[in-house]
Amino acid sequence: MDGIVAVTIDFWNTLVDETGAPERRAERRDALVEALAAVGRTVDEAQFDAAQQATLTYFQHHWLGQRRTPHARELVGVMLAELGAELPDESLDRVAHVFAQGVLSHPPRLLPGAREALAELADRARLAIISDTAFSPGAVLRALLEREGVAGHFTSFVFSDETGVAKPEPAAFARALDALGAEPGRAVHVGDLERTDIVGARGAGMRSILFRAREHLHALAEEETEADAVVAGWHEVAPAVEALLGRG
């Protein structure tokens, strides 16, 4: 690959799926309910759902509007505020830890073909993760990739909770390119969201590939795209990167 020497990759719904999400939700709910019960507060399922929805609204306001991703402790605090409840700091920290560690106790799966594609790409280019985080911080996501045996393919990991900026902020992409020693014009980003991955990559001067595996589309996916290529799965990523080289 003479034209592009760096490939940056999104995490959620690009590299991994959402397997384990119901179990993670139940584990987090139980941790919060138990902590509140210890201070004499009862929370039913409907109240928890309302608090979780308020947290999602809060998260999206900061993520999409301010290009910052709140961390687990902050988000648990939002849930507590919605419930009109308080927890001692030590208890709040324990609950936030459960929320943060959920992807390790109930892990998502690598999407089909990702393991093989990463090995192929790593032989030809420098790779980095650029991921916005929520309840699961970068340290935990990095640990998950190490457990899966694919972390070694990446030269750099750029997680929004560690950098303080979220996609599409150009600084998120610049951080990865600096670590990879690559110029924007010689790099391509692979991600599933137009408004963060594709807009962000283009704003940073990079090429972009929209990952649009139909079985993993979600509410934030858009039909229109300004990506340089669109792929339906990991089996198409390396060929798409190769094809983009001819335009360099």
Coordinates of N, CA, C and O in Angstrom, one line a residue, residues 67-179:
R67 N -19.2 17.3 21.5 CA -18.1 16.5 21.1 C -17.3 16.0 22.3 O -16.0 16.1 22.3
R68 N -18.0 15.6 23.4 CA -17.3 15.1 24.6 C -18.2 14.0 25.1 O -19.4 14.0 25.0
T69 N -17.5 12.9 25.6 CA -18.3 11.8 26.1 C -18.2 11.7 27.6 O -17.1 11.5 28.1
P70 N -19.3 11.8 28.3 CA -19.3 11.6 29.7 C -18.8 10.2 30.1 O -19.0 9.3 29.4
H71 N -18.1 10.2 31.3 CA -17.6 8.9 31.8 C -18.7 8.2 32.7 O -19.7 8.7 33.0
A72 N -18.3 7.0 33.1 CA -19.3 6.1 33.8 C -19.8 6.8 35.1 O -21.0 6.8 35.3
R73 N -18.9 7.3 35.9 CA -19.4 7.9 37.1 C -20.3 9.1 36.9 O -21.3 9.3 37.6
E74 N -20.0 9.9 35.9 CA -20.8 11.0 35.6 C -22.2 10.6 35.1 O -23.3 11.1 35.5
L75 N -22.3 9.5 34.3 CA -23.5 9.0 33.8 C -24.4 8.4 34.9 O -25.6 8.5 35.0
V76 N -23.7 7.7 35.8 CA -24.4 7.1 37.0 C -25.0 8.3 37.8 O -26.1 8.2 38.3
G77 N -24.3 9.3 37.9 CA -24.8 10.5 38.6 C -26.0 11.1 38.0 O -26.9 11.5 38.7
V78 N -26.1 11.1 36.7 CA -27.3 11.5 36.0 C -28.5 10.6 36.3 O -29.6 11.1 36.5
M79 N -28.2 9.3 36.3 CA -29.3 8.4 36.7 C -29.8 8.7 38.1 O -31.0 8.7 38.3
L80 N -28.9 8.9 39.0 CA -29.3 9.2 40.4 C -30.1 10.5 40.5 O -31.1 10.5 41.2
A81 N -29.7 11.5 39.7 CA -30.4 12.7 39.7 C -31.8 12.6 39.2 O -32.8 13.1 39.7
E82 N -32.0 11.8 38.1 CA -33.3 11.5 37.6 C -34.2 10.8 38.6 O -35.4 11.0 38.6
L83 N -33.6 9.9 39.4 CA -34.3 9.2 40.4 C -34.5 10.0 41.7 O -35.3 9.5 42.6
G84 N -33.9 11.1 41.7 CA -34.0 11.9 43.0 C -33.3 11.2 44.1 O -33.8 11.3 45.3
A85 N -32.2 10.6 43.9 CA -31.5 9.8 44.9 C -30.1 10.2 45.0 O -29.5 10.8 44.1
E86 N -29.5 9.8 46.1 CA -28.0 10.0 46.3 C -27.4 8.8 46.8 O -28.1 7.9 47.5
L87 N -26.1 8.6 46.6 CA -25.3 7.5 47.2 C -24.0 8.1 47.8 O -23.5 9.1 47.3
P88 N -23.5 7.5 48.8 CA -22.2 7.9 49.3 C -21.2 7.7 48.2 O -21.3 6.9 47.3
D89 N -20.1 8.5 48.3 CA -19.1 8.4 47.2 C -18.5 7.0 47.0 O -18.4 6.6 45.9
E90 N -18.3 6.3 48.1 CA -17.7 5.0 48.0 C -18.7 4.1 47.2 O -18.3 3.3 46.4
S91 N -19.9 4.1 47.6 CA -21.0 3.3 46.9 C -21.1 3.7 45.5 O -21.3 2.9 44.6
L92 N -21.1 5.0 45.2 CA -21.2 5.5 43.8 C -20.0 5.0 43.0 O -20.2 4.6 41.8
D93 N -18.8 5.0 43.5 CA -17.7 4.5 42.8 C -17.8 3.0 42.5 O -17.4 2.5 41.4
R94 N -18.4 2.2 43.4 CA -18.6 0.8 43.2 C -19.5 0.6 42.1 O -19.3 -0.3 41.2
V95 N -20.6 1.3 42.1 CA -21.6 1.2 41.0 C -21.0 1.6 39.7 O -21.2 0.9 38.7
A96 N -20.3 2.7 39.6 CA -19.7 3.1 38.4 C -18.7 2.1 37.9 O -18.6 1.9 36.6
H97 N -18.0 1.4 38.8 CA -17.1 0.4 38.4 C -17.8 -0.8 37.7 O -17.3 -1.3 36.6
V98 N -18.9 -1.2 38.2 CA -19.7 -2.3 37.6 C -20.2 -1.8 36.2 O -20.1 -2.6 35.3
F99 N -20.6 -0.6 36.1 CA -21.1 -0.1 34.8 C -19.9 -0.1 33.8 O -20.1 -0.5 32.6
A100 N -18.7 0.3 34.3 CA -17.6 0.4 33.4 C -17.0 -1.0 32.9 O -16.6 -1.1 31.8
Q101 N -17.1 -2.0 33.8 CA -16.5 -3.3 33.5 C -17.4 -4.2 32.8 O -17.1 -5.4 32.5
G102 N -18.7 -3.8 32.5 CA -19.6 -4.7 31.9 C -19.2 -5.4 30.7 O -19.6 -6.6 30.5
V103 N -18.4 -4.8 29.8 CA -18.1 -5.4 28.6 C -17.1 -6.5 28.8 O -16.8 -7.3 27.9
L104 N -16.5 -6.6 30.0 CA -15.6 -7.7 30.3 C -16.3 -8.9 30.8 O -16.0 -10.1 30.6
S105 N -17.3 -8.6 31.6 CA -18.1 -9.7 32.2 C -19.2 -10.3 31.2 O -19.5 -11.5 31.3
H106 N -19.6 -9.4 30.3 CA -20.6 -9.8 29.3 C -20.1 -9.2 28.0 O -20.7 -8.2 27.5
P107 N -19.1 -9.8 27.4 CA -18.4 -9.2 26.2 C -19.2 -9.2 24.9 O -19.9 -10.2 24.6
P108 N -19.0 -8.2 24.1 CA -19.4 -8.2 22.7 C -18.5 -9.2 21.9 O -17.5 -9.6 22.4
R109 N -18.9 -9.4 20.7 CA -18.1 -10.3 19.8 C -17.5 -9.5 18.7 O -18.1 -8.5 18.2
L110 N -16.3 -9.9 18.2 CA -15.8 -9.3 17.0 C -16.7 -9.7 15.9 O -17.3 -10.8 15.8
L111 N -16.9 -8.7 15.0 CA -17.8 -8.9 13.9 C -17.2 -10.0 12.9 O -16.0 -10.1 12.9
P112 N -18.0 -10.7 12.2 CA -17.5 -11.7 11.3 C -16.4 -11.2 10.4 O -16.6 -10.2 9.7
G113 N -15.3 -12.0 10.3 CA -14.2 -11.6 9.4 C -13.3 -10.6 9.9 O -12.2 -10.3 9.3
A114 N -13.6 -9.9 11.1 CA -12.7 -8.8 11.6 C -11.3 -9.3 12.0 O -10.3 -8.7 11.7
R115 N -11.3 -10.5 12.6 CA -10.0 -11.0 13.1 C -9.0 -11.2 11.9 O -7.9 -10.8 11.9
E116 N -9.5 -11.8 10.9 CA -8.7 -12.1 9.7 C -8.3 -10.8 8.9 O -7.2 -10.7 8.5
A117 N -9.3 -9.9 8.8 CA -9.1 -8.7 8.1 C -8.0 -7.8 8.8 O -7.2 -7.2 8.2
L118 N -8.1 -7.8 10.2 CA -7.1 -7.0 10.9 C -5.7 -7.5 10.7 O -4.7 -6.8 10.5
A119 N -5.6 -8.9 10.7 CA -4.2 -9.5 10.5 C -3.7 -9.1 9.1 O -2.5 -8.8 8.9
E120 N -4.6 -9.1 8.1 CA -4.2 -8.8 6.7 C -3.8 -7.3 6.6 O -2.8 -6.9 6.0
L121 N -4.6 -6.4 7.2 CA -4.4 -5.0 7.2 C -3.1 -4.6 7.9 O -2.3 -3.8 7.4
A122 N -2.8 -5.3 9.0 CA -1.7 -5.0 9.8 C -0.4 -5.3 9.1 O 0.7 -4.8 9.5
D123 N -0.4 -6.3 8.2 CA 0.7 -6.6 7.4 C 1.1 -5.5 6.4 O 2.2 -5.5 5.8
R124 N 0.1 -4.6 6.1 CA 0.3 -3.7 5.0 C 0.2 -2.2 5.5 O 0.6 -1.3 4.7
A125 N -0.3 -2.0 6.6 CA -0.5 -0.6 7.1 C -0.4 -0.5 8.6 O -0.4 -1.5 9.3
R126 N -0.2 0.7 9.1 CA -0.3 0.9 10.6 C -1.7 1.1 11.0 O -2.5 1.9 10.3
L127 N -2.1 0.5 12.1 CA -3.5 0.6 12.5 C -3.7 1.3 13.8 O -2.8 1.2 14.7
A128 N -4.8 2.0 14.0 CA -5.2 2.6 15.2 C -6.7 2.5 15.4 O -7.5 2.4 14.5
I129 N -7.1 2.4 16.7 CA -8.5 2.5 17.1 C -8.8 4.0 17.4 O -8.1 4.7 18.1
I130 N -9.9 4.5 16.8 CA -10.5 5.8 17.2 C -11.9 5.5 17.7 O -12.8 5.3 16.8
S131 N -12.2 5.6 19.0 CA -13.5 5.2 19.5 C -14.0 6.2 20.5 O -13.3 6.7 21.4
D132 N -15.3 6.6 20.3 CA -16.0 7.3 21.4 C -16.5 6.3 22.4 O -16.9 5.2 22.1
T133 N -16.4 6.7 23.7 CA -16.7 5.8 24.8 C -18.0 6.3 25.5 O -18.3 7.5 25.4
A134 N -18.6 5.4 26.3 CA -19.7 5.8 27.1 C -19.5 5.2 28.5 O -18.6 5.5 29.2
F135 N -20.3 4.2 28.9 CA -20.1 3.5 30.2 C -18.8 2.8 30.2 O -18.1 2.7 31.2
S136 N -18.4 2.2 29.1 CA -17.1 1.4 29.0 C -16.0 2.3 28.6 O -15.9 2.8 27.5
P137 N -15.0 2.6 29.5 CA -13.9 3.4 29.2 C -12.9 2.8 28.3 O -12.9 1.5 28.1
G138 N -11.9 3.6 27.8 CA -10.9 3.1 26.9 C -10.1 1.9 27.5 O -9.7 1.0 26.8
A139 N -9.8 2.1 28.7 CA -8.9 1.0 29.4 C -9.6 -0.3 29.3 O -9.0 -1.4 29.1
V140 N -10.9 -0.3 29.5 CA -11.7 -1.6 29.5 C -11.8 -2.1 28.0 O -11.6 -3.3 27.8
L141 N -12.0 -1.2 27.1 CA -12.1 -1.7 25.7 C -10.8 -2.2 25.2 O -10.7 -3.2 24.4
R142 N -9.7 -1.6 25.6 CA -8.4 -2.1 25.3 C -8.1 -3.5 25.9 O -7.6 -4.4 25.2
A143 N -8.6 -3.7 27.1 CA -8.4 -5.0 27.7 C -9.2 -6.0 27.0 O -8.8 -7.2 26.9
L144 N -10.4 -5.7 26.5 CA -11.2 -6.6 25.7 C -10.5 -7.0 24.4 O -10.5 -8.2 24.1
L145 N -9.9 -6.1 23.8 CA -9.1 -6.4 22.5 C -7.9 -7.3 22.8 O -7.6 -8.1 22.0
E146 N -7.3 -7.0 24.0 CA -6.2 -7.9 24.4 C -6.7 -9.3 24.7 O -6.0 -10.3 24.3
R147 N -7.8 -9.4 25.3 CA -8.4 -10.7 25.6 C -8.7 -11.5 24.3 O -8.5 -12.7 24.2
E148 N -9.2 -10.7 23.3 CA -9.5 -11.3 22.0 C -8.3 -11.6 21.1 O -8.4 -12.2 20.1
G149 N -7.1 -11.1 21.6 CA -5.9 -11.4 20.9 C -5.6 -10.6 19.6 O -4.8 -10.9 18.8
V150 N -6.3 -9.4 19.5 CA -6.1 -8.6 18.4 C -5.5 -7.2 18.7 O -5.2 -6.4 17.8
A151 N -5.3 -6.9 20.0 CA -4.8 -5.6 20.4 C -3.4 -5.4 19.7 O -3.0 -4.2 19.4
G152 N -2.6 -6.4 19.6 CA -1.3 -6.3 19.0 C -1.2 -5.8 17.6 O -0.2 -5.4 17.1
H153 N -2.3 -5.8 16.9 CA -2.4 -5.3 15.5 C -2.4 -3.8 15.5 O -2.1 -3.2 14.4
F154 N -2.7 -3.1 16.6 CA -2.8 -1.7 16.7 C -1.6 -1.0 17.2 O -1.1 -1.4 18.3
T155 N -1.2 0.0 16.6 CA -0.1 0.9 17.0 C -0.6 1.9 18.1 O 0.2 2.2 19.0
S156 N -1.8 2.3 17.9 CA -2.3 3.4 18.8 C -3.8 3.2 19.1 O -4.5 2.6 18.3
F157 N -4.2 3.6 20.3 CA -5.6 3.6 20.7 C -6.0 5.0 21.1 O -5.4 5.6 22.0
V158 N -7.1 5.5 20.5 CA -7.5 6.9 20.8 C -9.0 6.8 21.3 O -9.9 6.5 20.5
F159 N -9.1 6.9 22.6 CA -10.5 6.8 23.2 C -10.9 8.1 23.8 O -10.1 8.8 24.4
S160 N -12.1 8.5 23.5 CA -12.6 9.8 23.9 C -12.5 10.1 25.4 O -12.3 11.3 25.8
D161 N -12.7 9.1 26.2 CA -12.6 9.4 27.7 C -11.2 9.8 28.1 O -10.9 10.4 29.1
E162 N -10.2 9.3 27.3 CA -8.8 9.6 27.6 C -8.3 10.9 27.0 O -7.4 11.6 27.5
T163 N -8.9 11.3 25.8 CA -8.4 12.5 25.1 C -9.2 13.7 25.5 O -8.8 14.8 25.3
G164 N -10.5 13.5 25.9 CA -11.4 14.6 26.2 C -12.1 15.1 25.0 O -12.9 16.1 25.1
V165 N -11.9 14.5 23.8 CA -12.6 15.0 22.6 C -13.2 13.8 21.9 O -12.7 12.7 22.0
A166 N -14.4 14.0 21.3 CA -15.1 12.9 20.6 C -15.2 13.2 19.1 O -15.0 14.4 18.7
K167 N -15.3 12.2 18.3 CA -15.6 12.4 16.9 C -16.9 13.1 16.7 O -17.8 13.0 17.5
P168 N -16.9 14.0 15.7 CA -16.0 14.2 14.6 C -14.9 15.3 14.8 O -14.4 15.8 13.8
E169 N -14.6 15.6 16.1 CA -13.6 16.6 16.3 C -12.3 16.2 15.7 O -11.8 15.1 15.8
P170 N -11.7 17.1 14.8 CA -10.5 16.7 14.1 C -9.3 16.3 15.0 O -8.5 15.5 14.6
A171 N -9.3 16.8 16.3 CA -8.2 16.4 17.2 C -8.2 14.9 17.5 O -7.2 14.3 17.8
A172 N -9.4 14.3 17.5 CA -9.5 12.8 17.7 C -8.7 12.1 16.6 O -8.0 11.1 16.9
F173 N -8.9 12.5 15.4 CA -8.2 11.9 14.3 C -6.7 12.3 14.2 O -5.8 11.4 13.9
A174 N -6.4 13.5 14.5 CA -5.0 14.0 14.5 C -4.2 13.2 15.5 O -3.0 12.9 15.3
R175 N -4.8 12.9 16.7 CA -4.1 12.2 17.7 C -3.6 10.8 17.2 O -2.5 10.4 17.4
A176 N -4.5 10.2 16.5 CA -4.1 8.9 16.0 C -3.1 9.0 14.9 O -2.1 8.2 14.8
L177 N -3.3 9.9 14.0 CA -2.3 10.1 12.9 C -0.9 10.4 13.4 O 0.1 10.0 12.9
D178 N -0.9 11.3 14.4 CA 0.4 11.6 15.0 C 1.1 10.4 15.6 O 2.3 10.2 15.4
A179 N 0.3 9.5 16.3 CA 0.9 8.3 16.9 C 1.4 7.3 15.8 O 2.3 6.6 16.0

